[in-house]
Amino acid sequence: MKCDKDVVNLMHGYLDDDLTKEDETKLRNHLEDCEACQKHFHELKRSITLLKSVEQVKAPENFTKQVMQNLPTEKKHKKYVRWFKMHPVVTAAAIFFVLMFSGLFTAWEQDSQLTVSKQEDIIIKGDTVIVPEGVTVEGDLVVKNGNLKIEGTVEGDVTLINGKLLKKEESMNGDVLLASAGDINGEFKQVNQIFDWILYHLNNFFKSIFSLGE
Amino acid sequence: MDLMIREKIKQVKKGDQAAYEDVVMYYQDKIFQHCYRMLGNAHEAEDIAQEAFIRAYVNIHSYDEKRKFSTWLYRIATNLTIDRIRKRKPDYYLDAEVKGTDGLDMYSQLATNERLPEEEVQGMELQSYIQDEISNLPPKYRSIIMLRYLEEFSLQEISDILDIPLGTVKTRIHRGREALRKKLRHV
Ligand SMILES: [Zn+2]
């Protein structure tokens, strides 16, 4: 083997852990006999060592804070929803007040009947709508005020209003994982209607308080 | 730790801006350092690193959770640094393919012209000398050399970050190492 590009290529192959056993032996044998290549190889390894010795730098203080300050602001609606989720007690109290004072209890109650957009081949057990195994629902499926369990397949979009998507092996509490449900070939949309409902009425409620105070 | 980040990203995707703070905190040093090595200047590095995190946030929905988040974040940061360098350096410097059989002729010339007398090198702080030499590598070699040796990514990961074929990564790391060898062998 001559001292040319080939040897240098082998060196780099070696540094990238990319050599066959034979090539490695070839390189080793050549290096034993050739001082120039030995030097070249040594210089390569040494420059990597030097490079790695460069000191680590740290981000300036307040870096994270600044990033956070410069993020585009969230949509207001999302902020509200998260605030509600983070303050369940306050939220519950607020719901109670709103419902009490605006007499919406009955309105909500009346609107709480379970409805399904399709009937054929679908089982309704208590407040749960089941698409049984082996059944394929053509088109979209809308379930209102009930839970949904998909063991078969839904070809179209699924919209779930004020209900939960149950896992195959069920369990109401805990997170509901879409992945572990049956097949939905369209889009899956969940409308947590009570939040929108409350947001709307809370807004009106406070508005009326403030206008009274004026 | 990866699991924690994964969880946070999910929350961010759902619109929880506050969850992003932990993500930034976790990666800030790495990304800042990467920008600093690419740009050779702390002020610009801060600017670009900030921008990288903001872009990542704004585009979080285009991040595919099956891939590593760090890879995605480094890609954003690297692209931004390269844009910045492009703006300040004449184009030929950045884009010039290295001519010659194994692509090293231009470096040989550079290395000879820029080589410092030995005493001077010893007098200078070695650290900043090396940092300078890193900054003097053309960006496309610099990014690969740094990702490999300072951030310790595998060649495959580097190929993902830079969105170039693995073969190209190998060629460039080869050339980058040769360039660096010429610059550092007198130290
Ligand atoms: Zn030789």
Coordinates of C-alpha atoms in Angstrom, one line a residue, chain A residues 122-200:
Chain A
I122 CA -74.3 -0.2 17.4
I123 CA -74.9 -1.3 20.9
I124 CA -76.0 1.1 23.7
K125 CA -75.3 -0.1 27.2
G126 CA -76.3 2.3 29.9
D127 CA -74.5 5.6 29.0
T128 CA -72.0 3.9 26.7
V129 CA -72.2 3.5 23.0
I130 CA -70.3 0.5 21.7
V131 CA -69.1 -0.1 18.2
P132 CA -68.7 -3.9 18.5
E133 CA -65.8 -5.9 17.1
G134 CA -66.1 -6.8 13.5
V135 CA -68.5 -3.9 12.9
T136 CA -67.6 -1.1 10.5
V137 CA -69.5 2.1 10.7
E138 CA -69.5 3.8 7.3
G139 CA -69.4 7.6 7.5
D140 CA -69.2 9.9 10.5
L141 CA -70.3 9.2 14.0
V142 CA -71.5 11.7 16.5
V143 CA -72.1 10.8 20.2
K144 CA -73.6 13.3 22.6
N145 CA -73.8 13.0 26.4
G146 CA -72.4 9.5 26.4
N147 CA -69.2 7.5 26.4
L148 CA -67.9 5.8 23.3
K149 CA -66.1 2.5 23.0
I150 CA -64.8 1.5 19.6
E151 CA -64.0 -2.2 19.2
G152 CA -64.6 -2.3 15.5
T153 CA -63.9 0.4 12.9
V154 CA -65.3 3.8 12.1
E155 CA -64.6 4.9 8.6
G156 CA -65.4 8.6 9.0
D157 CA -64.9 11.3 11.6
V158 CA -65.8 10.8 15.2
T159 CA -67.2 13.6 17.3
L160 CA -67.7 13.1 21.0
I161 CA -69.7 15.8 22.8
N162 CA -69.5 15.7 26.5
G163 CA -68.4 12.2 26.8
K164 CA -65.3 10.0 27.0
L165 CA -63.6 7.6 24.6
L166 CA -63.2 4.4 26.5
K167 CA -60.3 2.0 26.1
K168 CA -60.9 -1.4 24.8
E169 CA -60.4 -2.9 28.2
E170 CA -62.4 0.1 29.4
S171 CA -61.8 1.9 32.7
M172 CA -63.5 5.3 33.1
N173 CA -60.9 7.0 35.2
G174 CA -57.4 7.8 34.1
D175 CA -56.3 9.1 30.8
V176 CA -58.0 8.0 27.7
L177 CA -55.6 7.0 25.1
L178 CA -56.8 7.3 21.5
A179 CA -54.1 4.9 20.4
S180 CA -55.6 2.0 22.4
A181 CA -59.1 2.4 21.0
G182 CA -60.4 0.7 17.9
D183 CA -59.8 2.1 14.5
I184 CA -61.0 5.6 13.6
N185 CA -60.1 6.2 10.0
G186 CA -61.3 9.8 10.0
E187 CA -60.6 12.6 12.4
F188 CA -61.3 12.4 16.1
K189 CA -62.8 15.4 17.8
Q190 CA -63.8 15.7 21.4
V191 CA -65.9 18.6 22.5
N192 CA -65.9 19.1 26.2
Q193 CA -69.1 20.9 26.0
I194 CA -69.4 21.8 29.7
F195 CA -66.3 24.0 29.4
D196 CA -67.6 26.0 26.5
W197 CA -71.0 26.1 28.2
I198 CA -69.5 27.5 31.4
L199 CA -67.2 29.9 29.7
Y200 CA -70.1 31.4 27.9

